[in-house]
Coordinates of C-alpha atoms and ligand atoms in Angstrom, one line a residue:
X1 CA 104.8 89.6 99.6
X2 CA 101.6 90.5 101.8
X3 CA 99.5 87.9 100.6
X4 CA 102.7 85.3 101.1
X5 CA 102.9 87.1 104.8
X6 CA 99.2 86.7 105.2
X7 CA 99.5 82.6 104.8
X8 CA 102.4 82.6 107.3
X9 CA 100.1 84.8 109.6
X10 CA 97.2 82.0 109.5
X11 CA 99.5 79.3 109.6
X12 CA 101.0 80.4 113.2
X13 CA 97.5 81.7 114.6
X14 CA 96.1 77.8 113.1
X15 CA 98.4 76.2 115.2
X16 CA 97.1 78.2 118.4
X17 CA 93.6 76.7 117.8
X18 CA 92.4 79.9 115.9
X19 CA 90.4 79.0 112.2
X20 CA 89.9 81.3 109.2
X21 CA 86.7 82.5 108.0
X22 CA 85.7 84.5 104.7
X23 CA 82.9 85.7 106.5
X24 CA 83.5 88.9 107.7
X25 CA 80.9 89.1 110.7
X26 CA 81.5 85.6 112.0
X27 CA 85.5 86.5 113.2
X28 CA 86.5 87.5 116.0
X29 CA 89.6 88.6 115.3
X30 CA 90.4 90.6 112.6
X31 CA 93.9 91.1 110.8
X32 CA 94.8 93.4 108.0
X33 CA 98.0 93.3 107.0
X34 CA 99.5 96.5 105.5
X35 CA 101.6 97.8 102.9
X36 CA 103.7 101.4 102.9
X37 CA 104.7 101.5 99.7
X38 CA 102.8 104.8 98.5
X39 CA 100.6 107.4 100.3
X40 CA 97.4 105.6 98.4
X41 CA 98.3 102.5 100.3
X42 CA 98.0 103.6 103.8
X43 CA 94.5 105.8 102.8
X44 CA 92.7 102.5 101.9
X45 CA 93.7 100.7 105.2
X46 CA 92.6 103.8 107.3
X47 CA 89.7 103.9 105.4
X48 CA 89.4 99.9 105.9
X49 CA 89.7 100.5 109.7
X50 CA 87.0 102.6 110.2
X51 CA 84.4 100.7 108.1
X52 CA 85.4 98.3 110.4
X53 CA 84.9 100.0 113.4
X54 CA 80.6 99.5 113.3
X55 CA 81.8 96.1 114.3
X56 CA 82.7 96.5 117.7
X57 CA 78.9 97.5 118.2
X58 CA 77.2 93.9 117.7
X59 CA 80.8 92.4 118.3
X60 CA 82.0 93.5 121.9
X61 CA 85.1 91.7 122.2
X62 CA 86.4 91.7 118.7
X63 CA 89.8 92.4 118.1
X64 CA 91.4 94.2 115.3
X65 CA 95.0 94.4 114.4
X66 CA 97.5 96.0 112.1
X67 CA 100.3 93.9 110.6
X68 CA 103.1 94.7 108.5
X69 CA 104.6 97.7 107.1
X70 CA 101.9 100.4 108.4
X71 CA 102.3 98.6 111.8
X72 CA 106.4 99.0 111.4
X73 CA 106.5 102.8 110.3
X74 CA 103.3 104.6 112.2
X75 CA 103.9 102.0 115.8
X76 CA 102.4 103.0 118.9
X77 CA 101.0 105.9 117.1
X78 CA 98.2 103.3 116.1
X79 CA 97.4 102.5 119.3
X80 CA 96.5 106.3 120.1
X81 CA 92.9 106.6 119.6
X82 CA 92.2 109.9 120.5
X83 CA 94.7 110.6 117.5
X84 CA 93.0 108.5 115.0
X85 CA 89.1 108.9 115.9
X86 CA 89.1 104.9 115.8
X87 CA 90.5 102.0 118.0
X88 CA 93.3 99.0 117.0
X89 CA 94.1 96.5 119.5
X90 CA 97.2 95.5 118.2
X91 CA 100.1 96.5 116.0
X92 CA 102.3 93.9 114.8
X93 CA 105.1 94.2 112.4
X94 CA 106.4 92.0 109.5
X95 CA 109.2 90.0 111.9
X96 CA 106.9 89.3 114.9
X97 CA 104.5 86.8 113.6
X98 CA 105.5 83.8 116.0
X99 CA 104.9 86.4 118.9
X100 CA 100.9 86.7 117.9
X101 CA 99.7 83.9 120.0
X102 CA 101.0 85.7 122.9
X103 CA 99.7 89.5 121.8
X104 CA 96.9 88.1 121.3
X105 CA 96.7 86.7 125.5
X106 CA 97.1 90.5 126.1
X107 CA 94.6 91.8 123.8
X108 CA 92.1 89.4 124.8
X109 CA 92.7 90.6 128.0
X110 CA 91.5 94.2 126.9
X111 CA 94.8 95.8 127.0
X112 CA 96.4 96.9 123.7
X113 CA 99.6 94.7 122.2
X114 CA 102.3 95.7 120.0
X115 CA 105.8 94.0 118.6
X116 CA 107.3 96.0 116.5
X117 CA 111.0 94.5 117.1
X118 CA 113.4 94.2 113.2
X119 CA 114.8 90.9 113.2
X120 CA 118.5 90.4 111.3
X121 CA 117.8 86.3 111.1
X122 CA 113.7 85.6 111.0
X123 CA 112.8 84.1 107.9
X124 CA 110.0 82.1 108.6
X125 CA 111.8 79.0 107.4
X126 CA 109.8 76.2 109.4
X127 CA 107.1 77.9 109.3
X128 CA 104.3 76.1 106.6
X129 CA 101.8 78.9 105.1
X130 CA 98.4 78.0 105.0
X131 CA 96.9 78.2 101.5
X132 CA 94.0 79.9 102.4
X133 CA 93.3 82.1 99.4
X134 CA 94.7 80.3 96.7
X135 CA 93.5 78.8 93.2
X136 CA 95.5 75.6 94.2
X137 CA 97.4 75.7 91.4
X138 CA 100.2 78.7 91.7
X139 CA 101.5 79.4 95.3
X140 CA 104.0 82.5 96.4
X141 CA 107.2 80.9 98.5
X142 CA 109.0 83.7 100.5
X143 CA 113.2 83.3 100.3
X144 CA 114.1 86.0 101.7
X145 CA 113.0 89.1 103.8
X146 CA 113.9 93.0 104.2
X147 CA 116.1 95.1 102.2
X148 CA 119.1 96.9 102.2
X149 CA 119.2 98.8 98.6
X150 CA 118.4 102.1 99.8
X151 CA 116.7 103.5 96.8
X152 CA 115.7 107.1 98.1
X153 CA 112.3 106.9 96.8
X154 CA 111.5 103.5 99.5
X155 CA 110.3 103.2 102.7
X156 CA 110.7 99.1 102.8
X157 CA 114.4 99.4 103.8
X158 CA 113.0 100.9 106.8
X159 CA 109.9 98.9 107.6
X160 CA 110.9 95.7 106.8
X161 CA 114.8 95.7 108.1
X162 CA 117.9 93.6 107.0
X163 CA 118.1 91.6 104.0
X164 CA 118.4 88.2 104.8
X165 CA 117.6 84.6 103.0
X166 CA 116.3 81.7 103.8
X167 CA 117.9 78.1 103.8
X168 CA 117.3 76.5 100.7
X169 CA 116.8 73.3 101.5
X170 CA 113.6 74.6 103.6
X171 CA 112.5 76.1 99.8
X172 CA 112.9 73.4 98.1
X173 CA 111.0 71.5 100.8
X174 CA 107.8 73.6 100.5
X175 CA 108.1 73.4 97.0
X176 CA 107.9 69.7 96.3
X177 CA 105.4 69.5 99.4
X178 CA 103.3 72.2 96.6
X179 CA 103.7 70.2 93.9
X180 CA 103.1 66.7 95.3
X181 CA 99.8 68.6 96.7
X182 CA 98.7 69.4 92.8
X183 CA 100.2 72.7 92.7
X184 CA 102.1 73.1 89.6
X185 CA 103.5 77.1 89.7
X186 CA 105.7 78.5 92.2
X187 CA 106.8 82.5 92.5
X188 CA 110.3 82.7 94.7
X189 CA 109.6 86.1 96.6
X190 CA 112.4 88.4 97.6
X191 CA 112.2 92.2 97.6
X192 CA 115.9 91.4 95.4
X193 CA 116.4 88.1 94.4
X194 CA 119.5 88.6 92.9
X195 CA 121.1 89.0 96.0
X196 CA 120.1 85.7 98.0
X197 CA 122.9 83.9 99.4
X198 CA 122.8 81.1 102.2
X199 CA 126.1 80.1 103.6
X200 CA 126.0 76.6 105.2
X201 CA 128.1 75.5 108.0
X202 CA 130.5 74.2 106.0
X203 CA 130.6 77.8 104.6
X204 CA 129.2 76.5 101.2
X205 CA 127.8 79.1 99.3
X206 CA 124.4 78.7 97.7
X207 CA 123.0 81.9 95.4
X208 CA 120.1 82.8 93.5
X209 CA 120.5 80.9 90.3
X210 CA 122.0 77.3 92.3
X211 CA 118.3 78.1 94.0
X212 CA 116.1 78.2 91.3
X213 CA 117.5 75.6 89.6
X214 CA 117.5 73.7 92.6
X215 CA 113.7 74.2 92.7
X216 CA 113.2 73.8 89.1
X217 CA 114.3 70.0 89.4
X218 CA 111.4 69.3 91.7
X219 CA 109.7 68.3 88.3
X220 CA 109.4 69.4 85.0
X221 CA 105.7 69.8 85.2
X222 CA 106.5 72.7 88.3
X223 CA 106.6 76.2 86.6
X224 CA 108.8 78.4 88.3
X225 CA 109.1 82.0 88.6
X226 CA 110.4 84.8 90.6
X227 CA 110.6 88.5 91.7
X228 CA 111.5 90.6 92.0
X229 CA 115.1 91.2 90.0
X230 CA 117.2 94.4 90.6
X231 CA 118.8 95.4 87.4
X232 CA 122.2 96.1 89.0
X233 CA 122.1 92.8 90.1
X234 CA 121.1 90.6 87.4
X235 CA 123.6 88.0 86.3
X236 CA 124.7 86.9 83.4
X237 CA 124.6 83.2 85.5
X238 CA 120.8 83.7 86.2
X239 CA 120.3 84.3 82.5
X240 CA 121.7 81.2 81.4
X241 CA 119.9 79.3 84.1
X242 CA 116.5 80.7 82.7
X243 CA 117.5 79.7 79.5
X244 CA 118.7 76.0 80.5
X245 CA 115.8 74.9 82.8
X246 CA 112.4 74.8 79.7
X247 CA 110.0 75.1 83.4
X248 CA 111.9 78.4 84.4
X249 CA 109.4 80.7 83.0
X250 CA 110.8 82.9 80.3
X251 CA 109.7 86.1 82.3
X252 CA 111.8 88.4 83.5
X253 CA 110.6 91.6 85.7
X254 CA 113.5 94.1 85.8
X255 CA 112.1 97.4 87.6
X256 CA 113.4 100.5 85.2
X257 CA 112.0 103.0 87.8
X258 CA 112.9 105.8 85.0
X259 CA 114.8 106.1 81.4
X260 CA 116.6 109.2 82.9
X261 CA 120.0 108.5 84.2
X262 CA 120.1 111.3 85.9
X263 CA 117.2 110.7 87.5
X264 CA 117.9 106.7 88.7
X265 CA 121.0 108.7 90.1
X266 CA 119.0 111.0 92.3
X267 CA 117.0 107.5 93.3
X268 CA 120.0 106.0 94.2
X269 CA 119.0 103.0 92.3
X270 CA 123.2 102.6 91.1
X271 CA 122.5 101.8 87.6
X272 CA 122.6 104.4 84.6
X273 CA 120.2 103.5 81.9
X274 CA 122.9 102.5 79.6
X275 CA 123.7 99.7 82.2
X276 CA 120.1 98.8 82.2
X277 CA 119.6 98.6 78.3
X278 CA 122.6 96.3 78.0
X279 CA 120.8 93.6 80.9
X280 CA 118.0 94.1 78.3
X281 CA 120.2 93.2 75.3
X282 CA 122.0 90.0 78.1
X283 CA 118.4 88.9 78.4
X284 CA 117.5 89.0 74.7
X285 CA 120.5 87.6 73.5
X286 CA 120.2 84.5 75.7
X287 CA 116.8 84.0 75.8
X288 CA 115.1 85.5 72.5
X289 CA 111.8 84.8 73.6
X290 CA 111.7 86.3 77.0
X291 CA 108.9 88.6 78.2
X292 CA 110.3 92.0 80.1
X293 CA 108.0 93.4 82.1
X294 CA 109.1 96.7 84.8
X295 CA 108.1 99.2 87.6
X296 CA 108.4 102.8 86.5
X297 CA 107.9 105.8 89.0
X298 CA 106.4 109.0 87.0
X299 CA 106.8 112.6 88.7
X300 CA 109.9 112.1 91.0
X301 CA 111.3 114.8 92.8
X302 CA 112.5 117.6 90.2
X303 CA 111.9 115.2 87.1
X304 CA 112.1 117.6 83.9
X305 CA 110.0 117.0 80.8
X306 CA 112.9 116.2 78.9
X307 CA 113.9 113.2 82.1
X308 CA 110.8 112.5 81.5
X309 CA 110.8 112.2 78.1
X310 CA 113.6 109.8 78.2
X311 CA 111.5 107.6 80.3
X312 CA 108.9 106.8 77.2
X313 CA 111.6 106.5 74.9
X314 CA 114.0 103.9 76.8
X315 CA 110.0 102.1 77.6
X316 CA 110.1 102.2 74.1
X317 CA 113.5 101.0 73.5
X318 CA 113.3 98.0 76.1
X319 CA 109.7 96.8 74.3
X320 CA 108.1 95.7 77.8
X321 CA 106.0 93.5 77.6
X322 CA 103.9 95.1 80.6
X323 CA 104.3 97.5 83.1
X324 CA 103.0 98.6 86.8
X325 CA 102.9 102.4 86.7
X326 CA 103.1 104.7 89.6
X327 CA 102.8 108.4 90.8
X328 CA 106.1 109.5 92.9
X329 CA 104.5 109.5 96.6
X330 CA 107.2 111.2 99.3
X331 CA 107.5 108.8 102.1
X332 CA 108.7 109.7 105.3
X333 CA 111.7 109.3 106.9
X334 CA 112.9 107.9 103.2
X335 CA 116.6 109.2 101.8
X336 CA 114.5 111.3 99.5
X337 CA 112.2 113.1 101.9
X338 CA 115.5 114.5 103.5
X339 CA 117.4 115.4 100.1
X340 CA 115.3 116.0 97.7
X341 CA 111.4 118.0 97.6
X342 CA 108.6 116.4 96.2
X343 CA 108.6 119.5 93.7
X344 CA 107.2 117.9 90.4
X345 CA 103.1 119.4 90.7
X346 CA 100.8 116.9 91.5
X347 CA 99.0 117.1 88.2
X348 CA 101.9 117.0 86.1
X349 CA 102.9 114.1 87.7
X350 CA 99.3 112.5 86.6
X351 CA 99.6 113.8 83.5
X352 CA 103.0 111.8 83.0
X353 CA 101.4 108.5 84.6
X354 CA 98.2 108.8 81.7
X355 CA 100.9 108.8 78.8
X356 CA 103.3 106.5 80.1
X357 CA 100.3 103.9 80.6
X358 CA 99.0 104.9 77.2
X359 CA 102.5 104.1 76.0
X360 CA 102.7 100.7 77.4
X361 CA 99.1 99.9 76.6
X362 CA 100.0 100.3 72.9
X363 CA 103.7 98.1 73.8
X364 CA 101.2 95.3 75.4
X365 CA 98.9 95.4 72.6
X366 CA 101.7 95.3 70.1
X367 CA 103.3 92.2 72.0
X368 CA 100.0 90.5 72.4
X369 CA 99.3 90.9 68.6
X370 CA 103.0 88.8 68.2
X371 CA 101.7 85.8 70.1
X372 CA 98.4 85.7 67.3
X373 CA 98.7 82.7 65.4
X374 CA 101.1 81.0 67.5
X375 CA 100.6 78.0 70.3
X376 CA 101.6 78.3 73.7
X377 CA 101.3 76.6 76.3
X378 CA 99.1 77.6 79.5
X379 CA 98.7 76.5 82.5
X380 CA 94.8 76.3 83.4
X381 CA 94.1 78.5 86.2
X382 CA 90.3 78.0 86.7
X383 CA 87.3 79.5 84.4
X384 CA 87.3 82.6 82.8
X385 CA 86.1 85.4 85.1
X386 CA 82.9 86.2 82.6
X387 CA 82.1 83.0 81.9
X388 CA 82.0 79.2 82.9
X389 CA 82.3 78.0 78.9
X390 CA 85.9 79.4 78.9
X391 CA 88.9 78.8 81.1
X392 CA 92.0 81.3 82.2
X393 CA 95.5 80.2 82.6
X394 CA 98.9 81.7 82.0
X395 CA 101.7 81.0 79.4
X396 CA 105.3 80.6 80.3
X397 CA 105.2 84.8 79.3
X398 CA 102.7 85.4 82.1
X399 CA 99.9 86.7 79.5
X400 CA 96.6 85.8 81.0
X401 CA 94.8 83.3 78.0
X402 CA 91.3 82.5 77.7
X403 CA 89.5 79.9 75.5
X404 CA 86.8 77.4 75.2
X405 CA 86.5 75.0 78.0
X406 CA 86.8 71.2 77.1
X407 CA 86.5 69.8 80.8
X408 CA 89.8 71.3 82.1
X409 CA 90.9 71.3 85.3
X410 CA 93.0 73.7 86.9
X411 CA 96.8 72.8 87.3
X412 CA 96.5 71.3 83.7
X413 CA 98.8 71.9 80.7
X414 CA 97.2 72.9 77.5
X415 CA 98.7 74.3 74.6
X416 CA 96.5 76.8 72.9
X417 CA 96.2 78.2 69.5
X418 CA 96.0 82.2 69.6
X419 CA 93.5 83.7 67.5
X420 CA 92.4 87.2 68.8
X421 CA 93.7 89.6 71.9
X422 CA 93.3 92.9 73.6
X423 CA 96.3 94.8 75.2
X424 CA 95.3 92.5 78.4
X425 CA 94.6 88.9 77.1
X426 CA 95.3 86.5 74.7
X427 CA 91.9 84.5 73.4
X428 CA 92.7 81.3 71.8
X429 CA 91.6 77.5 71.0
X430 CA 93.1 74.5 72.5
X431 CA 94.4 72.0 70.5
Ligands
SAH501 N1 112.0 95.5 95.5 C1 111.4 95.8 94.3 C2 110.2 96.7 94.4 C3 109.3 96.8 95.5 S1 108.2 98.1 95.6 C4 112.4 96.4 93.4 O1 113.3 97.1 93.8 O2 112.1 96.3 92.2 C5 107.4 98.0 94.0 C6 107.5 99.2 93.2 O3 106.8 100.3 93.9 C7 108.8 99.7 93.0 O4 109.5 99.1 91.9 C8 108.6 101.2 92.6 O5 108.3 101.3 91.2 C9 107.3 101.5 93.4 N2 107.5 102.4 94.5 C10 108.3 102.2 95.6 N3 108.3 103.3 96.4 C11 107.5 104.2 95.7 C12 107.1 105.5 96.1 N4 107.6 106.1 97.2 N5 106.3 106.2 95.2 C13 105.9 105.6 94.1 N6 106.2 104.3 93.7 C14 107.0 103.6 94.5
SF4_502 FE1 112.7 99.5 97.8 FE2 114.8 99.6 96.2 FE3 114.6 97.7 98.1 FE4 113.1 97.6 95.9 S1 115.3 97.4 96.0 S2 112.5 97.3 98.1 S3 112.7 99.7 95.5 S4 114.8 99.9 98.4

């Protein structure tokens, strides 16, 4: 969602004259753009700030500036240097991007800028990202912004305001403009898919499944994908568009947070885990060969060993196909932090992150040693990271592959024979 931020960030501050650099001493301005999410998070952008701060020595007018969520929740409170022991010129948050050609008049000026202001309608919809860190061949397109789910764990209800989606003839737009530009993989971003709806004037409803199929008819040759789903939200509807539509990627990632239903109570997240096993069962029913893949939070406030416990068996049960793993981290200001103490010990909760990674390492292994033998079909991404002989893509089931290269180019189709893998990649031969 940052990244896709980031490219709406350079494409307003492109239009005001202002050009990108990868070179870190040649800007003038620099921008990092922030995430809340978990205590970790917000550690690496102080520590990012004052590595930064060296700069102003050789560079007297540079600029710096925080944008996003960290901008949203800590505000003005960035601006106080005495507090910090650094300096930040401006703090901008996620739904005041078109104002940064004007904070950025005030902070060229030498006085400090923030716009903090929630927005219940900005969606960026006119707004075309520049590409400026991309492979050219997959590209992120935001439909929607904020959130209103609430979990008690999350501070993005707070820092990034109202749910609200974006017209969908502006998405489909973008995405042929992609496509007809070589790129051949879109990811529809939305903190909740499931729950975009546009109404049109005519009050015409249009909602998540009419969308991506909508998108999916830009061409067959367009691989589309999207995320994130909440399970309590999934429909049957969106099943059976995935399974109609062979270029909407059989991939599916369905955020289990826990196994405990108990403990998804305490969360808020409003499904129990027998609700969540039978999406499962919806998905595998419709669409045998679908990869699941999920979020799961270890060490949440008073998680028992035997909540836990439940956790690796229903990981077991649902037979991800990968996981992203996390410690609980209190945030402030979050339902959580007011009802319930961060009481599991900080070590247990690391303890329970190790085994349920070891657990899923063995689940990705086991579902990458399925695919040996078989030919999918990947979409070349570039070369290998270790070497120039080999290229990387992706199949439908968003496994990274590798294999021999035989002049490839990225955004090319090649379906590939898998002979070997580890728990992270499949290695195979094209035919
Ligand atoms: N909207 C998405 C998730 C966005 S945040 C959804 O609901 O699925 C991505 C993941 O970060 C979440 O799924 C959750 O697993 C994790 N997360 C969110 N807040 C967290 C916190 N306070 N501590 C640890 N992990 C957290
Ligand atoms: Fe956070 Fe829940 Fe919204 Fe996801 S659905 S962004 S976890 S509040």
């Amino acid at each position: 969602m940052n990244f896709s931020d980031s490219e709406i960030v350079a494409s307003v501050m492109t239009e005001n004259n202002y050009v990108t650099t990868k070179e870190q001493n040649e800007a003038d301005v620099i921008f990092l753009n922030t995430c809340s999410i978990r205590d970790n998070a917000e550690q690496r952008v102080m520590n990012r700030l004052k590595q930064l701060q060296p700069m102003r020595k050789k560079k007297p007018g540079l600029i710096i500036g925080v944008l996003g969520c960290m901008a949203e929740r800590l505000k003005s409170s960035l601006l106080e240097e005495a507090e910090l022991g650094l300096r930040v010129d401006m703090v901008v948050g996620p739904d005041s991007y078109r104002d940064l050609p004007q904070l950025m008049l005030d902070a060229e000026s030498g006085q400090k800028a923030i716009n903090i202001i929630l927005s219940a309608e900005e969606t960026y919809a006119d707004i075309t990202p520049v590409r400026f860190a991309s492979n050219g061949v997959s590209a992120f397109i935001s439909i929607m912004r904020g959130c209103e789910n609430f979990c008690s764990y999350c501070v993005v209800p707070f820092t990034r305001g109202k749910e609200r989606s974006r017209e969908p003839q502006t998405i489909y737009i973008e995405a042929k403009q992609l496509f007809d530009s070589g790129y051949r993989e879109i990811t529809l971003l939305g903190q909740n898919v499931n729950s975009y709806v546009w109404e049109d004037s005519q009050s015409n409803k249009t909602h998540f499944p009419e969308l991506v199929a909508m998108v999916a008819t830009v061409s067959p040759l367009l691989r589309v994908r999207f995320a994130t789903s909440h399970p309590k939200d999934l429909s049957d509807k969106l099943i059976a568009t995935i399974a109609q539509y062979p270029n909407i990627c059989n991939a599916i990632h369905l955020p289990m947070q826990s196994g405990s239903t108990s403990v998804l109570s305490r969360m808020n997240r409003k499904y129990t885990i027998d609700d969540y096993m039978a999406r499962i069962a919806a998905i595998r029913t419709a669409i045998p060969d679908c990869a699941i893949s999920t979020d799961i939070i270890t060490g949440f406030s008073g998680e028992t060993d035997d909540e836990f416990a439940q956790t690796l068996k229903a990981m077991e049960q649902a037979n991800f196909d990968f996981a992203f793993m996390f410690k609980y981290s209190e945030r402030e200001g979050t339902l959580a932090a007011k009802k319930y103490p961060d009481d599991v010990p900080e070590n247990v909760k690391a303890h329970r992150l190790q085994e349920v990674i070891k657990h899923q390492q063995k689940m990705s292994l086991a579902s990458n040693k399925k695919d040996v033998g078989k030919v999918v079909e990947v979409l070349i991404e570039g070369f290998s990271k270790r070497s120039k002989q080999h290229v990387s893509g992706r199949s439908s089931h968003n496994k990274v592959v590798v294999f021999p290269d035989r002049g490839f180019a990225p955004g090319q189709y090649a379906l590939v024979k898998i002979t070997s893998c580890s728990a992270a990649t499949l290695i195979g031969e094209a035919q």
